[in-house]
């Protein structure tokens, strides 16, 4: 399914009652993860990452921006260079209560390519109580075939927003607002320009197995 509109907006809030209360992205097992380490900085600058490694720059590291462990708890990463970065692993933006992460693609942005092809290793914008925002105003955000994108999910208070204002987003399976128990989560997609190419879209999904 390909969506290309001059204006498109979808905002949902879900209250999910689905078994035991679980947070599924516990702060363990961070090997292979890079944490954005400054409150505001350049995605393409190695020194702005805790390990001085840009995810996808000849590696398959995960990209964590505004998360519960490592790096800055409130972080804004801006990607505006034509140099592309490709990793077979996922991104997590805004993980954990009171944590906030933003990724903005603008100016001369190239292509950021991610994996996250397994059901339990999805790409997340706002998860487990965190707030995540992705702004795609230029360039391409590409998820490999089979990759999952979750916008607002899991623990109560999670809030995720994807804004497309001129760039391109290529995705496979997209879920907007997914809770795991008696949790209120919010997900939004706002599109004013650009292109959004995807295979499947679920709104206010109430399944329990996610991570």
Tab-separated table of C-alpha atoms in Angstrom:
chain	number	residue	atom	x	y	z
A	1	UNK	CA	0.000	0.000	0.000
A	2	UNK	CA	1.336	3.410	-0.975
A	3	UNK	CA	0.029	6.598	0.584
A	4	UNK	CA	0.875	9.958	-0.944
A	5	UNK	CA	-1.312	12.914	-0.001
A	6	UNK	CA	-0.992	16.654	0.382
A	7	UNK	CA	-2.650	16.298	3.780
A	8	UNK	CA	-3.077	13.170	5.854
A	9	UNK	CA	-3.620	12.815	9.548
A	10	UNK	CA	-4.374	9.892	11.793
A	11	UNK	CA	-4.465	10.301	15.582
A	12	UNK	CA	-5.552	7.493	17.873
A	13	UNK	CA	-5.615	6.763	21.571
A	14	UNK	CA	-5.986	3.187	22.765
A	15	UNK	CA	-6.924	1.775	26.154
A	16	UNK	CA	-6.011	-1.892	26.136
A	17	UNK	CA	-7.079	-4.592	28.579
A	18	UNK	CA	-5.086	-7.661	27.705
A	19	UNK	CA	-3.803	-9.846	30.490
A	20	UNK	CA	-0.767	-9.215	32.700
A	21	UNK	CA	0.942	-5.846	32.873
A	22	UNK	CA	4.313	-6.137	31.184
A	23	UNK	CA	6.988	-3.789	30.008
A	24	UNK	CA	8.771	-5.577	27.239
A	25	UNK	CA	11.885	-3.498	26.668
A	26	UNK	CA	13.664	-3.977	29.981
A	27	UNK	CA	17.049	-2.219	30.312
A	28	UNK	CA	19.127	-5.335	29.771
A	29	UNK	CA	21.059	-6.797	26.865
A	30	UNK	CA	22.402	-3.568	25.399
A	31	UNK	CA	25.268	-5.168	23.480
A	32	UNK	CA	25.181	-3.888	19.919
A	33	UNK	CA	23.313	-0.697	20.869
A	34	UNK	CA	24.446	2.899	20.431
A	35	UNK	CA	22.914	5.609	22.652
A	36	UNK	CA	22.617	9.224	21.529
A	37	UNK	CA	24.628	11.011	24.183
A	38	UNK	CA	23.723	14.701	23.925
A	39	UNK	CA	20.524	16.683	24.486
A	40	UNK	CA	20.670	18.056	20.954
A	41	UNK	CA	23.116	17.093	18.256
A	42	UNK	CA	24.006	15.646	14.873
A	43	UNK	CA	23.039	12.044	14.069
A	44	UNK	CA	26.028	11.837	11.710
A	45	UNK	CA	28.603	12.945	14.307
A	46	UNK	CA	30.274	9.977	16.003
A	47	UNK	CA	31.101	11.995	19.122
A	48	UNK	CA	27.401	12.558	19.775
A	49	UNK	CA	26.956	8.825	20.409
A	50	UNK	CA	27.983	7.244	23.724
A	51	UNK	CA	30.228	4.730	22.003
A	52	UNK	CA	31.493	7.227	19.403
A	53	UNK	CA	29.960	4.957	16.760
A	54	UNK	CA	27.298	6.077	14.277
A	55	UNK	CA	24.753	3.247	13.877
A	56	UNK	CA	24.942	1.885	10.342
A	57	UNK	CA	28.353	3.353	9.600
A	58	UNK	CA	29.910	0.041	8.605
A	59	UNK	CA	28.216	-1.741	11.515
A	60	UNK	CA	24.847	-3.229	12.484
A	61	UNK	CA	24.318	-1.369	15.761
A	62	UNK	CA	20.919	-0.417	17.135
A	63	UNK	CA	20.066	3.291	17.333
A	64	UNK	CA	18.683	4.468	20.743
A	65	UNK	CA	17.610	8.098	21.159
A	66	UNK	CA	16.113	9.346	24.450
A	67	UNK	CA	16.047	6.077	26.402
A	68	UNK	CA	16.189	4.667	29.934
A	69	UNK	CA	19.791	3.522	29.885
A	70	UNK	CA	22.854	5.084	28.316
A	71	UNK	CA	23.031	8.456	26.613
A	72	UNK	CA	20.747	11.417	27.275
A	73	UNK	CA	17.255	10.784	28.681
A	74	UNK	CA	15.949	13.693	26.608
A	75	UNK	CA	17.613	13.804	23.213
A	76	UNK	CA	17.086	15.367	19.798
A	77	UNK	CA	19.125	13.949	16.920
A	78	UNK	CA	19.129	15.775	13.583
A	79	UNK	CA	20.150	14.006	10.375
A	80	UNK	CA	20.827	16.453	7.541
A	81	UNK	CA	23.763	15.009	5.617
A	82	UNK	CA	23.666	13.139	2.325
A	83	UNK	CA	25.752	10.301	3.735
A	84	UNK	CA	23.545	7.232	4.157
A	85	UNK	CA	23.710	4.779	7.061
A	86	UNK	CA	22.476	1.195	6.971
A	87	UNK	CA	22.077	-1.258	9.839
A	88	UNK	CA	20.260	-4.578	9.916
A	89	UNK	CA	19.086	-3.793	13.472
A	90	UNK	CA	16.374	-1.493	14.817
A	91	UNK	CA	15.901	1.989	16.250
A	92	UNK	CA	14.219	2.897	19.550
A	93	UNK	CA	13.212	6.519	20.053
A	94	UNK	CA	11.724	7.551	23.411
A	95	UNK	CA	11.853	4.604	25.839
A	96	UNK	CA	10.782	4.733	29.489
A	97	UNK	CA	8.755	7.019	31.735
A	98	UNK	CA	9.837	10.681	31.564
A	99	UNK	CA	12.181	9.912	28.659
A	100	UNK	CA	11.899	11.702	25.334
A	101	UNK	CA	13.603	11.158	22.005
A	102	UNK	CA	13.329	12.925	18.651
A	103	UNK	CA	14.838	12.114	15.271
A	104	UNK	CA	14.552	14.857	12.645
A	105	UNK	CA	15.540	14.335	9.017
A	106	UNK	CA	15.821	17.594	7.085
A	107	UNK	CA	17.908	19.723	4.736
A	108	UNK	CA	20.166	17.440	2.624
A	109	UNK	CA	19.298	14.234	4.485
A	110	UNK	CA	20.149	11.026	2.673
A	111	UNK	CA	18.841	7.592	3.651
A	112	UNK	CA	18.688	5.903	7.042
A	113	UNK	CA	18.030	2.163	6.679
A	114	UNK	CA	17.059	-0.128	9.560
A	115	UNK	CA	16.121	-3.758	10.139
A	116	UNK	CA	13.994	-4.827	13.083
A	117	UNK	CA	12.677	-7.780	11.148
A	118	UNK	CA	11.756	-9.986	14.098
A	119	UNK	CA	8.454	-9.746	15.974
A	120	UNK	CA	10.248	-9.080	19.271
A	121	UNK	CA	12.810	-6.610	17.916
A	122	UNK	CA	10.565	-4.007	16.331
A	123	UNK	CA	11.446	-0.396	15.629
A	124	UNK	CA	9.770	1.869	18.194
A	125	UNK	CA	8.691	5.511	18.339
A	126	UNK	CA	7.515	6.048	21.950
A	127	UNK	CA	7.499	2.878	24.065
A	128	UNK	CA	7.029	1.789	27.680
A	129	UNK	CA	5.977	5.220	28.931
A	130	UNK	CA	8.387	7.189	26.764
A	131	UNK	CA	7.688	9.914	24.220
A	132	UNK	CA	9.114	9.522	20.745
A	133	UNK	CA	8.900	11.743	17.679
A	134	UNK	CA	10.252	11.175	14.175
A	135	UNK	CA	10.134	14.076	11.708
A	136	UNK	CA	10.849	13.187	8.089
A	137	UNK	CA	11.059	16.451	6.153
A	138	UNK	CA	13.721	15.301	3.702
A	139	UNK	CA	15.576	12.155	2.717
A	140	UNK	CA	14.356	8.598	3.207
A	141	UNK	CA	13.656	6.546	6.306
A	142	UNK	CA	13.735	2.949	5.072
A	143	UNK	CA	12.861	-0.204	6.964
A	144	UNK	CA	14.027	-3.455	5.406
A	145	UNK	CA	11.450	-5.826	3.957
A	146	UNK	CA	9.808	-7.619	6.853
A	147	UNK	CA	10.672	-4.931	9.437
A	148	UNK	CA	8.153	-3.797	12.042
A	149	UNK	CA	7.394	-0.209	13.075
A	150	UNK	CA	5.453	0.518	16.281
A	151	UNK	CA	4.266	4.068	16.995
A	152	UNK	CA	3.233	4.361	20.670
A	153	UNK	CA	3.289	1.024	22.450
A	154	UNK	CA	3.548	-1.196	25.512
A	155	UNK	CA	3.724	0.512	28.933
A	156	UNK	CA	1.164	3.112	30.000
A	157	UNK	CA	1.872	6.661	28.891
A	158	UNK	CA	3.794	5.749	25.750
A	159	UNK	CA	3.340	8.421	23.114
A	160	UNK	CA	4.670	8.132	19.579
A	161	UNK	CA	4.381	10.459	16.609
A	162	UNK	CA	5.541	10.124	13.018
A	163	UNK	CA	5.482	13.392	11.040
A	164	UNK	CA	6.088	13.275	7.291
A	165	UNK	CA	6.511	16.677	5.722
A	166	UNK	CA	8.471	16.188	2.531
A	167	UNK	CA	10.647	13.073	2.801
A	168	UNK	CA	9.862	9.405	2.218
A	169	UNK	CA	9.110	6.617	4.678
A	170	UNK	CA	9.303	3.009	3.459
A	171	UNK	CA	7.903	0.494	5.943
A	172	UNK	CA	6.451	-2.988	6.101
A	173	UNK	CA	4.156	-3.583	9.085
A	174	UNK	CA	3.081	-0.444	10.993
A	175	UNK	CA	1.089	-0.489	14.246
A	176	UNK	CA	-0.210	2.776	15.718
A	177	UNK	CA	-1.109	2.740	19.456
A	178	UNK	CA	-0.552	-0.714	20.937
A	179	UNK	CA	-0.879	-1.463	24.659
A	180	UNK	CA	-0.080	-4.605	26.622
A	181	UNK	CA	-2.390	-4.468	29.659
A	182	UNK	CA	-4.540	-1.783	31.276
A	183	UNK	CA	-2.428	0.826	29.560
A	184	UNK	CA	-3.274	4.035	27.733
A	185	UNK	CA	-0.929	4.587	24.797
A	186	UNK	CA	-1.073	7.182	22.051
A	187	UNK	CA	0.115	6.972	18.474
A	188	UNK	CA	-0.107	9.503	15.665
A	189	UNK	CA	0.833	9.809	12.008
A	190	UNK	CA	0.750	13.311	10.534
A	191	UNK	CA	1.458	13.721	6.839
A	192	UNK	CA	1.494	17.036	4.988
A	193	UNK	CA	3.777	16.152	2.070
A	194	UNK	CA	6.154	13.471	0.858
A	195	UNK	CA	5.516	9.735	0.535
A	196	UNK	CA	4.565	6.902	2.892
A	197	UNK	CA	4.963	3.415	1.448
A	198	UNK	CA	3.838	0.478	3.586
A	199	UNK	CA	2.432	-3.040	3.366
A	200	UNK	CA	0.233	-3.277	6.476
A	201	UNK	CA	-1.267	-0.738	8.879
A	202	UNK	CA	-3.019	-1.537	12.184
A	203	UNK	CA	-4.698	1.176	14.255
A	204	UNK	CA	-5.219	0.852	18.040
A	205	UNK	CA	-3.975	-2.749	18.026
A	206	UNK	CA	-4.784	-4.754	21.193
A	207	UNK	CA	-2.450	-7.745	20.894
A	208	UNK	CA	-0.255	-8.791	23.824
A	209	UNK	CA	2.935	-10.110	22.252
A	210	UNK	CA	5.228	-7.300	21.329
A	211	UNK	CA	8.728	-6.118	22.086
